[in-house]
Coordinates of C-alpha atoms and ligand atoms in Angstrom, one line a residue:
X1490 CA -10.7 -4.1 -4.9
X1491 CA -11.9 -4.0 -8.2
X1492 CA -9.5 -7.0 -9.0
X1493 CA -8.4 -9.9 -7.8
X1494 CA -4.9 -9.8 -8.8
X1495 CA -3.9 -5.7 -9.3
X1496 CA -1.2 -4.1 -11.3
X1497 CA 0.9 -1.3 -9.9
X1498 CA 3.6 0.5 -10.8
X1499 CA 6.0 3.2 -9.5
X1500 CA 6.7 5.6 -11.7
X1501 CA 9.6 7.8 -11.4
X1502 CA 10.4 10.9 -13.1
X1503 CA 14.6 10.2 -13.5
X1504 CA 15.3 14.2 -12.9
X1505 CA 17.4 13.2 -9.1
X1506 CA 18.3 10.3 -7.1
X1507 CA 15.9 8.0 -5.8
X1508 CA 14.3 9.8 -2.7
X1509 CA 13.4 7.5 0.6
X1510 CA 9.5 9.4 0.0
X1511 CA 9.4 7.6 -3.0
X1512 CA 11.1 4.6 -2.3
X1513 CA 8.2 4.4 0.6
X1514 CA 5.6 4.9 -2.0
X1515 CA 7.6 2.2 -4.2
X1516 CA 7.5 -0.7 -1.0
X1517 CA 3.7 -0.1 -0.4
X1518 CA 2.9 -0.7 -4.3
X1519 CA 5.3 -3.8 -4.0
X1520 CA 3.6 -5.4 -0.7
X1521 CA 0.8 -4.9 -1.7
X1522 CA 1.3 -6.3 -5.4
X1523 CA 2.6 -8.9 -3.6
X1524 CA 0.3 -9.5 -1.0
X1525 CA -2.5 -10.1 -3.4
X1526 CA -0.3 -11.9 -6.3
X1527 CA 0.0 -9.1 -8.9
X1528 CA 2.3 -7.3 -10.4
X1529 CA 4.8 -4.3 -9.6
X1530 CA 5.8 -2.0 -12.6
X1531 CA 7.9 0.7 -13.4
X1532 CA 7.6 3.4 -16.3
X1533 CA 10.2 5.8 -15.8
X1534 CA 8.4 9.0 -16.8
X1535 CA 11.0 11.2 -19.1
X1536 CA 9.0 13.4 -20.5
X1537 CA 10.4 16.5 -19.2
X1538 CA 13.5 16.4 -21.8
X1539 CA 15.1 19.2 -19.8
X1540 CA 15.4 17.9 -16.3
X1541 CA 15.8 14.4 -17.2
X1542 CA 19.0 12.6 -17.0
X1543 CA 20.0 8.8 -18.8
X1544 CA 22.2 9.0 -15.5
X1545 CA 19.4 9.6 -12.6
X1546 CA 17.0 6.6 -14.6
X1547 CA 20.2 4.1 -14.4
X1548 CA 20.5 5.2 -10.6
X1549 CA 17.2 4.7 -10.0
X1550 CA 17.3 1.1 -11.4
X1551 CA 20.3 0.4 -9.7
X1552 CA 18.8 1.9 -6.4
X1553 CA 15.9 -0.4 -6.8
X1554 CA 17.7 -3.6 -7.3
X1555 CA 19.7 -2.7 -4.1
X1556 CA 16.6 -2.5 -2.2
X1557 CA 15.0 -5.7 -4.0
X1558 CA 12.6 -3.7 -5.5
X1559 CA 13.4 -4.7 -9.0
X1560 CA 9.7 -4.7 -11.2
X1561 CA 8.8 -7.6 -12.7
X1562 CA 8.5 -6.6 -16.5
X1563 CA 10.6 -4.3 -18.2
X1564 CA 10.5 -0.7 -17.3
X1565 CA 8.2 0.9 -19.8
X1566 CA 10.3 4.7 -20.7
X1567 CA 7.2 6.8 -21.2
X1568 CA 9.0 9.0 -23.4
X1569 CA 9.1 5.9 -25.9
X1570 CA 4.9 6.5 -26.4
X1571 CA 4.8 10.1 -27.0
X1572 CA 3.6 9.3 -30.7
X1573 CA 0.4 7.4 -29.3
X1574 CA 0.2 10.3 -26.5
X1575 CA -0.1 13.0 -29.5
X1576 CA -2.8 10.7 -31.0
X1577 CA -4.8 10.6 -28.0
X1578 CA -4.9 14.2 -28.0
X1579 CA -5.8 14.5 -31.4
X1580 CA -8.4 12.0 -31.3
X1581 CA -9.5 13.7 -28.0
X1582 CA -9.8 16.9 -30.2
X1583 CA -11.6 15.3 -33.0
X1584 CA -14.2 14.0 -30.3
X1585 CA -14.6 18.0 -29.0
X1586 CA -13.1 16.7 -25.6
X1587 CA -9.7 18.7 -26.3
X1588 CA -9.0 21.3 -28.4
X1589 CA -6.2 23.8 -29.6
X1590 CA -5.4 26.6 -28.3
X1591 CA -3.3 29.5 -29.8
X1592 CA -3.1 32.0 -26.9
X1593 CA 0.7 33.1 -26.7
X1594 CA 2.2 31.2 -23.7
X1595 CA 2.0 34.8 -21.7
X1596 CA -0.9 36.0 -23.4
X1597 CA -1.7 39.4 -21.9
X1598 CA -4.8 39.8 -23.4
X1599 CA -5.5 36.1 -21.6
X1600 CA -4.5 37.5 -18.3
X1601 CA -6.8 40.8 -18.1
X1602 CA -9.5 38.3 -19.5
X1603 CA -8.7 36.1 -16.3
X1604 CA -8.6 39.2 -14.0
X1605 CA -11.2 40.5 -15.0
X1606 CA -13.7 37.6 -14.9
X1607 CA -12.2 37.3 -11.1
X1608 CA -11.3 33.5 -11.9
X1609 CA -7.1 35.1 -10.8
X1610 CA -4.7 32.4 -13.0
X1611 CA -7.2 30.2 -14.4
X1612 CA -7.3 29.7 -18.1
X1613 CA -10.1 32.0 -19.4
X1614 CA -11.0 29.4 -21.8
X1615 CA -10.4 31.8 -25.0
X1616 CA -9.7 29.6 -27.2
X1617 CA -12.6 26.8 -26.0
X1618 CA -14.8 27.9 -28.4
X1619 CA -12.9 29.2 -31.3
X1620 CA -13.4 27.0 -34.3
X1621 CA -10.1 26.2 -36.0
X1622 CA -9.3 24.6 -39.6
X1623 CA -6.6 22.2 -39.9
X1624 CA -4.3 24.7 -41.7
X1625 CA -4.4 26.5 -37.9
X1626 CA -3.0 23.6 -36.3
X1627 CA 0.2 24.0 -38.7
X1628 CA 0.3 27.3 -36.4
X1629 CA 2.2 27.3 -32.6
X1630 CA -0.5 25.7 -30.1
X1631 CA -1.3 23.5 -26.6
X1632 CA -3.7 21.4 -26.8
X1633 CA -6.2 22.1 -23.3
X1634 CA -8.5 19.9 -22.3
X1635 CA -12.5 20.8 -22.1
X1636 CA -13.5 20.7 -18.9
X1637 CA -17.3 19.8 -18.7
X1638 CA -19.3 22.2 -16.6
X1639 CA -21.8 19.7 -16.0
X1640 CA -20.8 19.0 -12.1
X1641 CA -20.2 20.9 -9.4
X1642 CA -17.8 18.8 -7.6
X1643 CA -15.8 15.7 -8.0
X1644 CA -14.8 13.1 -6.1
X1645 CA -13.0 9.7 -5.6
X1646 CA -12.2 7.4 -2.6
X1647 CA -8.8 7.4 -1.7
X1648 CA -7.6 3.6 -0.2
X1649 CA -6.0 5.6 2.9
X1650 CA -7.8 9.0 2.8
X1651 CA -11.2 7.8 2.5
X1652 CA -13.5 10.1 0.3
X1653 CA -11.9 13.3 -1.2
X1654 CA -13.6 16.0 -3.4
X1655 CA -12.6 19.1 -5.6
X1656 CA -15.0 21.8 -6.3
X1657 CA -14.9 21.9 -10.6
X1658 CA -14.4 25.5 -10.5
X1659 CA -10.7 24.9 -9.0
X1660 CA -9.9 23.4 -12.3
X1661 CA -9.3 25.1 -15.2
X1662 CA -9.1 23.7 -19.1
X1663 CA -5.6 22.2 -18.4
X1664 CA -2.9 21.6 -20.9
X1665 CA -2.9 18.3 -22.5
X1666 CA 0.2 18.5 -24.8
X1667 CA 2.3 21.9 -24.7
X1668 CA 3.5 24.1 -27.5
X1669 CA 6.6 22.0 -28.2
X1670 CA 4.2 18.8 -28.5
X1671 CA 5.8 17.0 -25.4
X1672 CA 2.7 15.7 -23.1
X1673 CA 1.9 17.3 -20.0
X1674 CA 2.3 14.8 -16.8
X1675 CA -1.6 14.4 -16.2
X1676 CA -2.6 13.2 -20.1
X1677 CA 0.7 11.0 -20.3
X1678 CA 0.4 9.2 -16.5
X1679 CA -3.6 8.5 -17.6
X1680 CA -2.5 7.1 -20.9
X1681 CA 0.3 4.9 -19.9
X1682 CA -1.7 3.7 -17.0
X1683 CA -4.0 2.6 -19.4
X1684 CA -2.0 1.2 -21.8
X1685 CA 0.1 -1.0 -18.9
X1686 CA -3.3 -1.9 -17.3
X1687 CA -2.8 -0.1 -13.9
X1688 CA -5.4 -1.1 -11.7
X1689 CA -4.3 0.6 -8.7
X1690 CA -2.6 4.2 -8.4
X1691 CA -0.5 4.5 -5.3
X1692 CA 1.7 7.6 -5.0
X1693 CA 2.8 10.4 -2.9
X1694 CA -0.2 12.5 -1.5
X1695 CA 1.2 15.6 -3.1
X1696 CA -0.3 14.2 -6.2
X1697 CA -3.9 14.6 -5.1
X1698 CA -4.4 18.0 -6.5
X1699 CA -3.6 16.4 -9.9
X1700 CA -6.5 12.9 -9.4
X1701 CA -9.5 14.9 -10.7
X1702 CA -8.1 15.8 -13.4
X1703 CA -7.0 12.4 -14.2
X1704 CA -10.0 11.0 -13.9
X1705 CA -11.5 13.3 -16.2
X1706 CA -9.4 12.3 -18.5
X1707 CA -10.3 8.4 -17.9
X1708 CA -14.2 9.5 -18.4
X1709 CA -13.2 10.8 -21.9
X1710 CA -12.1 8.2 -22.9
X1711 CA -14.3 6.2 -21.7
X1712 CA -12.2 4.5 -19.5
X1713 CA -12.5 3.1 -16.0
X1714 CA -10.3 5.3 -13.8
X1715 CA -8.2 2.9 -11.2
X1716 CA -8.4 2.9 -7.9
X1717 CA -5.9 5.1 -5.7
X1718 CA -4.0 5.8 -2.5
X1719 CA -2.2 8.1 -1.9
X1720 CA 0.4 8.1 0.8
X1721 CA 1.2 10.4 3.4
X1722 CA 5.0 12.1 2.6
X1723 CA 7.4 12.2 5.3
X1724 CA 8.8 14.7 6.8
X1725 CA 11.9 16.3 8.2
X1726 CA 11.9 17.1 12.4
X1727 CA 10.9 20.4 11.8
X1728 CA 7.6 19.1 10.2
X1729 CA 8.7 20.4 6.7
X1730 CA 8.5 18.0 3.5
X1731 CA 11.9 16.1 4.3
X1732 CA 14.9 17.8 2.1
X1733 CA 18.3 18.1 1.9
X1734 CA 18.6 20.5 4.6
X1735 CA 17.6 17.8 7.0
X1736 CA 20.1 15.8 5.7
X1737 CA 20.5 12.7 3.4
X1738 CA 17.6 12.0 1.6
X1739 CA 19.2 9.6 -1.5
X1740 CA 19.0 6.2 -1.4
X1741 CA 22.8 6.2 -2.8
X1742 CA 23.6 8.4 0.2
X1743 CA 21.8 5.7 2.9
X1744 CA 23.6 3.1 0.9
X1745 CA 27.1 5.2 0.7
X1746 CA 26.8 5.7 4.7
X1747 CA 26.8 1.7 5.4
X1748 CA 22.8 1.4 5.7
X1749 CA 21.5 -2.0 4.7
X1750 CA 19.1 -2.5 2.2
X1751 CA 17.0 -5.0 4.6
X1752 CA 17.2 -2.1 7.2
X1753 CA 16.3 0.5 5.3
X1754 CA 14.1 -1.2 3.8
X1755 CA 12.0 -2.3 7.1
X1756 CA 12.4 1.2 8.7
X1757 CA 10.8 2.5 5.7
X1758 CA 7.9 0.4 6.1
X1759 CA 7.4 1.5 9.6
X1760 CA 7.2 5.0 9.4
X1761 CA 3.5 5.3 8.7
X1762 CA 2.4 1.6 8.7
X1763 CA 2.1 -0.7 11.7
X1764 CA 1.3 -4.2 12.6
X1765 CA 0.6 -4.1 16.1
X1766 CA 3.9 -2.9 17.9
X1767 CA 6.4 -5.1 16.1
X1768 CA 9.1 -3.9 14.7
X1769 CA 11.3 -6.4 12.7
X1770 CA 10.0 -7.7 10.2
X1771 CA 11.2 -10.0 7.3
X1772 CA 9.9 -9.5 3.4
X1773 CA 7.4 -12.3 3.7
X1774 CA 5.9 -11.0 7.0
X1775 CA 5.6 -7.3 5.4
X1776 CA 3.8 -9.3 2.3
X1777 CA 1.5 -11.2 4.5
X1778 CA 0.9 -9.0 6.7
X1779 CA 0.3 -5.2 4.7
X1780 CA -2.3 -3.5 4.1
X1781 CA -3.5 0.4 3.1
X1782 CA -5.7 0.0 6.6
X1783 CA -2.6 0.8 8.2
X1784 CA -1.1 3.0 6.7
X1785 CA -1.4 6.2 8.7
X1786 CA -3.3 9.7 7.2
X1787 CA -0.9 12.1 8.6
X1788 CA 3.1 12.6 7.7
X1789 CA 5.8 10.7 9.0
X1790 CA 8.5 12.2 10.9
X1791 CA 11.8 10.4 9.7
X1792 CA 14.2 9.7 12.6
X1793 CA 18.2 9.1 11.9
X1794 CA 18.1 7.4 15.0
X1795 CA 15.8 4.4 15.0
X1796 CA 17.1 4.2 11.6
X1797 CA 20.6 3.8 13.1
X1798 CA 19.0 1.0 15.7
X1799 CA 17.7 -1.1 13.1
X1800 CA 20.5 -1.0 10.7
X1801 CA 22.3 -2.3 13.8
X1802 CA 20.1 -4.8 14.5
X1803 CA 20.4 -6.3 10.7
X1804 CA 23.7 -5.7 10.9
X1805 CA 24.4 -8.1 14.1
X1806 CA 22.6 -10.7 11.5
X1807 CA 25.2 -10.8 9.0
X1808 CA 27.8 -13.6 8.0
X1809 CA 31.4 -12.1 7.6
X1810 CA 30.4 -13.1 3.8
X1811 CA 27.7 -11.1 3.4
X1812 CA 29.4 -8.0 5.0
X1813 CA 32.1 -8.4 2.4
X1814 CA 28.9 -8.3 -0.2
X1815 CA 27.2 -5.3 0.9
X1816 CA 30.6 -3.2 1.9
X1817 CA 31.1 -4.1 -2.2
X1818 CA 27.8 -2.9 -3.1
X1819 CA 29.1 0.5 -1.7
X1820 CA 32.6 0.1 -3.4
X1821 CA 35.2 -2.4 -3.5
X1822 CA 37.3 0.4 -2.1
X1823 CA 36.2 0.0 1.1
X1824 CA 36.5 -4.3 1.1
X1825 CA 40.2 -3.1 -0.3
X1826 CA 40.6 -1.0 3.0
X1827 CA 40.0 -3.8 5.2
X1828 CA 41.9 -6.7 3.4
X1829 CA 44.8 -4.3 2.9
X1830 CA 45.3 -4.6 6.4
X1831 CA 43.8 -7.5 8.0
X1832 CA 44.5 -10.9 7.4
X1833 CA 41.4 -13.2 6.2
X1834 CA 41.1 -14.7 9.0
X1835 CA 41.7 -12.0 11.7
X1836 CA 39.7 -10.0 10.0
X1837 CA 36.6 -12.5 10.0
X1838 CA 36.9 -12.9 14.2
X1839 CA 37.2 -9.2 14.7
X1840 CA 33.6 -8.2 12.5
X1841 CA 32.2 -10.8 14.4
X1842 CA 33.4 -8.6 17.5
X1843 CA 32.3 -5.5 16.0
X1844 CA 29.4 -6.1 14.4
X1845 CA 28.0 -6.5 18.1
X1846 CA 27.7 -2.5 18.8
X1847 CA 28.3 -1.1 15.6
X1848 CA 25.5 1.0 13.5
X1849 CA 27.1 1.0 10.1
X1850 CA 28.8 -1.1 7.8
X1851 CA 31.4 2.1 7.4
X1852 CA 31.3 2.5 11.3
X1853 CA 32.8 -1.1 11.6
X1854 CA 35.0 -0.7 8.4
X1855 CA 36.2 2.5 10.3
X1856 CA 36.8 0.7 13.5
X1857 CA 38.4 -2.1 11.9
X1858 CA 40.5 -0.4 9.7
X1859 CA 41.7 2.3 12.7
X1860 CA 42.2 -0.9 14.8
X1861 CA 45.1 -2.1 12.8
X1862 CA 47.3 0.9 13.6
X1863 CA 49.1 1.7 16.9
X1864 CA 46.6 4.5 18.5
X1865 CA 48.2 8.0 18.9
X1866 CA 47.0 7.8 22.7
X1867 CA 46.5 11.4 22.5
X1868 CA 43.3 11.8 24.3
X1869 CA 44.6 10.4 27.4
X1870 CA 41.4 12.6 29.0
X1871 CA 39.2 9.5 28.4
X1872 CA 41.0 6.9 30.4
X1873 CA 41.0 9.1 33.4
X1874 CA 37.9 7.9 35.3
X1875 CA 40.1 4.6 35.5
X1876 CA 43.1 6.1 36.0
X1877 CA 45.0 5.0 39.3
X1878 CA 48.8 5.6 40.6
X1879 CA 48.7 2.0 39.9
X1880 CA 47.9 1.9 36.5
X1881 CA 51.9 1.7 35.1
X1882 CA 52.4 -1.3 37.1
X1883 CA 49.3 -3.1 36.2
X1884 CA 50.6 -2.8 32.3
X1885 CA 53.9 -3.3 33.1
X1886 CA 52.7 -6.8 34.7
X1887 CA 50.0 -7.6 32.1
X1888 CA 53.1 -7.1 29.1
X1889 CA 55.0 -9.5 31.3
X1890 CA 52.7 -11.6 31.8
X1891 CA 52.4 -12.4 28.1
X1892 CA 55.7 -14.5 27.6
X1893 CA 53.6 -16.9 29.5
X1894 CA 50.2 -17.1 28.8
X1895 CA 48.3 -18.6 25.9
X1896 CA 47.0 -16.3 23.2
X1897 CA 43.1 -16.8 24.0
X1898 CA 40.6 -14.9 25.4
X1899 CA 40.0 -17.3 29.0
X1900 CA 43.4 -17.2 29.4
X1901 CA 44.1 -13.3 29.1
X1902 CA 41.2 -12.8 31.5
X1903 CA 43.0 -14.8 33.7
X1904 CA 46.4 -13.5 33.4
X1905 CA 44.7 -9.9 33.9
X1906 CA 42.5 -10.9 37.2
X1907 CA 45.5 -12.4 39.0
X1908 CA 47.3 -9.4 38.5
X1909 CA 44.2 -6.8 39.9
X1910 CA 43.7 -9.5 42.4
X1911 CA 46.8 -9.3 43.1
X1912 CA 46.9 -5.9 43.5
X1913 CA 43.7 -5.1 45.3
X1914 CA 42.3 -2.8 42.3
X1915 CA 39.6 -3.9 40.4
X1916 CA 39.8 -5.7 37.1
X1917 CA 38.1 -2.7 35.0
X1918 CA 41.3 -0.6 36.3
X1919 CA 43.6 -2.4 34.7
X1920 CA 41.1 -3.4 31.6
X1921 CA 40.7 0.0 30.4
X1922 CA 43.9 1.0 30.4
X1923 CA 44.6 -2.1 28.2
X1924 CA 41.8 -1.2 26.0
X1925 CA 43.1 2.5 26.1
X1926 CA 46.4 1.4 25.2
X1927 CA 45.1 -1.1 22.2
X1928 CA 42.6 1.0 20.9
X1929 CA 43.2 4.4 22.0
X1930 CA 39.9 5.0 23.5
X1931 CA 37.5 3.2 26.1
X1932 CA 35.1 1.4 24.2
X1933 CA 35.7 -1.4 22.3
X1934 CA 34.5 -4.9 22.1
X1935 CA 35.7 -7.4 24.0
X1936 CA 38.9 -6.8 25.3
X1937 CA 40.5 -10.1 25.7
X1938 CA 38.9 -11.1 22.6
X1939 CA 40.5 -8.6 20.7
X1940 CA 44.1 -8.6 22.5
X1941 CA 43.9 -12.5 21.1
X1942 CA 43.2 -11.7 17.8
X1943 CA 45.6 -8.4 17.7
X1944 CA 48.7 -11.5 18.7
X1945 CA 51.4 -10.9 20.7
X1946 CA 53.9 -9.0 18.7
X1947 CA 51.6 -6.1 18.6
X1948 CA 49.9 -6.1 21.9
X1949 CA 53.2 -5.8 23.5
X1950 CA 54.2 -2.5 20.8
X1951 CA 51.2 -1.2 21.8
X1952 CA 51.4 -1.8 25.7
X1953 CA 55.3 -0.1 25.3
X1954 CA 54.3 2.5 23.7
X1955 CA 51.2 3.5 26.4
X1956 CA 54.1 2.5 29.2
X1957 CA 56.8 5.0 27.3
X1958 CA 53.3 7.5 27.4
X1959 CA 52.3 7.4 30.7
X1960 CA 56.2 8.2 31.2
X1961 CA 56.3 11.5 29.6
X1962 CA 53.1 12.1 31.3
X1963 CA 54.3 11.5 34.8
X1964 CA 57.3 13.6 34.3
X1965 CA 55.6 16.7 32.6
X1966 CA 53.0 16.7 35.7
X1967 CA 56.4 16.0 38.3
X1968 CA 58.4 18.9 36.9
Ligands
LIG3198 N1 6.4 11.1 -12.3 C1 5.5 11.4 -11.2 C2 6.3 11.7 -10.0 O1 7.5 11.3 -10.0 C3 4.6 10.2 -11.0 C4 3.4 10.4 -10.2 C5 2.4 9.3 -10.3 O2 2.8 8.2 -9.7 O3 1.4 9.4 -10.9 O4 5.9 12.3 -9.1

């Protein structure tokens, strides 16, 4: 560490939504800002007027503050400093460390040259050693860097990777500022890195390539380069970079699908780093706790499924409150859905039912909101493994029964085991076919639980209508 308290920043460029690579790129510069007491920064880099979007750098905020990831300065907007960037490069030129050139952006003449001194797409450094007046640079031109032949190779050590090196003779005099005068990505992330007082570079590994010639940009100007790490990106099942063809790769679309931030947020962490074999862990133990030591070399393969376990696991942590909070942070449509049919009240007892198996906050808002309405009963299939030529009397008794028993969960147990016990069957017999009937399927939590909060009035609609069912039923397989 070349400081005791180290700057970082994440630095987006706003041209799509906020990817999970990134955002795991953007949680290790936090933790370990964090873990040593510095400071996390964002610049959102615009300078690619074309692809960038006001609307993809508000999403990105707004992603960031849903994950608690907000920086703690104001974002610097890189395209604000492309006046400074330009003088750079001028004074870059006036230094011989840059210089203009003229060569048409498809330059044939530049091509053969390239062929024919076997370098293939490399800039054949025509214009390197032109001299130029200042009435040329009123003409069209880039500005390239100069690329000292001096060294052979060059090298820095990566904080994950260890030492990595570049032969010089892969890089080529490299565009500093194109022909419309915007700065190229590698002269504008050196400079505002500079100018924000980046100490430590931590980014997605496809970003190596681009290092060297960043740092031979920092020797120019005589700057210290920062220290970097560059972290492995993850990857779809197939082993591929992970994309929309495996799926959702947004943070809006984790968020839209009823994933928690806290989840997300610890899977993320995860995948590639690891503290022993835990797997929960809160935002101070990540802080305490991270470090680039752990953070694996190779890819990491993103799995729905343990995603889907530990969103559950959060999710079981709730208050009713705070599931109201984050179903809003989706869309007050969804909060809408439930309190349009649900009762304060009811609705509080039954998430705490369904928060027990549920993996999303839609899953339960689904559940909930499907719960409210008489099932169709049409997939009668499911309750067969239970099915008995009892079954009709069992309800018939249990919807009986009701005029008689209090509306609580002991007591419906009770009602429902004298009448199995009764019968000789089993209590499951007759309990699915409740469930069946209440819910039109055979999972559910708590039964008895829910036929208390569902009241009587519409347990005993329900039980008719599986009764009236089971009729029709009967008489299509008798005829
Ligand atoms: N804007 C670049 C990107 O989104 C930033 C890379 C860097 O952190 O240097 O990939």
């Amino acid at each position: 560490m070349n400081t005791p308290k180290p700057r970082v920043r994440f630095a987006p460029s706003p041209t799509g939504y906020l990817h999970i690579g990134s955002v795991r790129t953007t949680i290790f510069n936090y933790l370990f800002a964090r873990h040593y007491g510095g400071t996390y920064l964002l610049r959102i880099e615009d300078t690619d007027l074309v692809r960038s979007r006001t609307e993809y750098t508000t999403a990105l905020i707004r992603s960031l503050a849903w994950l608690g990831l907000s920086p703690d300065e104001e974002p610097l907007i890189q395209s604000s400093r492309m006046d400074e960037h330009m003088q750079s490069a001028r004074d870059l030129m006036n230094t011989g460390k840059a210089y203009p050139c003229f060569c048409e952006p498809n330059d044939m003449q530049e091509k053969i040259e390239a062929l024919d001194k076997g370098i293939g797409s490399k800039y054949p450094e025509t214009c390197r050693y032109k001299e130029y007046s200042d009435a040329d640079l009123l003409k069209p031109h880039a500005i390239r860097f100069k690329v000292p032949h001096t060294a052979q190779t060059i090298s820095f050590n990566d904080m994950i990777r260890g030492k990595i090196s570049m032969p010089m003779d892969q890089l080529d005099d490299f565009i500093i500022v194109r022909r419309d005068g915007v700065p190229t990505y590698n002269f504008a992330v050196v400079l505002d890195d500079l100018f924000m007082d980046i100490t430590h570079v931590v980014r997605g590994e496809d970003h190596i390539p681009n290092t060297p010639k960043q740092i031979l940009i920092y020797e120019a100007l005589g700057k210290d380069a920062p220290d970097f790490a560059h972290i492995p990106l993850i990857l779809g099942t197939q082993g591929n970079r992970l994309s929309k063809r495996d799926g959702s790769v947004s943070v809006e679309e984790f968020r839209d699908q009823g994933f928690l931030p806290s989840a997300l947020f610890n899977y993320l962490v995860r995948l590639g780093w690891s503290h022993g074999d835990q797997e929960i862990f809160n935002r101070d133990e990540l802080i305490k706790y991270f470090s680039f030591d752990s953070v694996g070399k190779k890819g990491a393969i993103f799995d729905i499924k343990k995603l889907e376990w530990l969103n559950g696991i959060y999710l079981r942590e709730l208050t009713y409150e705070e599931f109201i909070k984050a179903l809003k942070d989706i869309s007050q449509y969804h909060v809408d859905r439930l309190t349009d049919v649900w009762p304060k009240e009811a609705l509080k007892q039954l998430f705490e039912l369904y928060k027990q198996r549920a993996k999303t906050l839609l899953e339960i808002t689904d559940d909930l909101v499907a719960f409210s309405q008489s099932p169709d009963l049409e997939n009668l299939e499911a309750l067969m493994p239970w099915y008995s030529d009892k079954t009709l009397l069992l309800v018939e008794s249990f919807l009986e029964g009701l005029d008689y028993t209090e509306f609580n969960h002991d007591a419906l147990l009770a009602l429902a085991r004298d009448i199995t016990t009764e019968a000789g069957v089993k209590l499951v017999t007759l309990a699915q076919a409740l469930r069946f009937a209440l819910t039109g399927g055979v999972n559910s939590p708590s039964l008895f639980e829910l036929v208390a909060i569902l009241g009587k009035d519409h347990t005993a609609e329900r039980l008719q209508r599986f009764i009236q069912r089971i009729g029709q039923e009967k008489r299509i397989v008798d005829e």
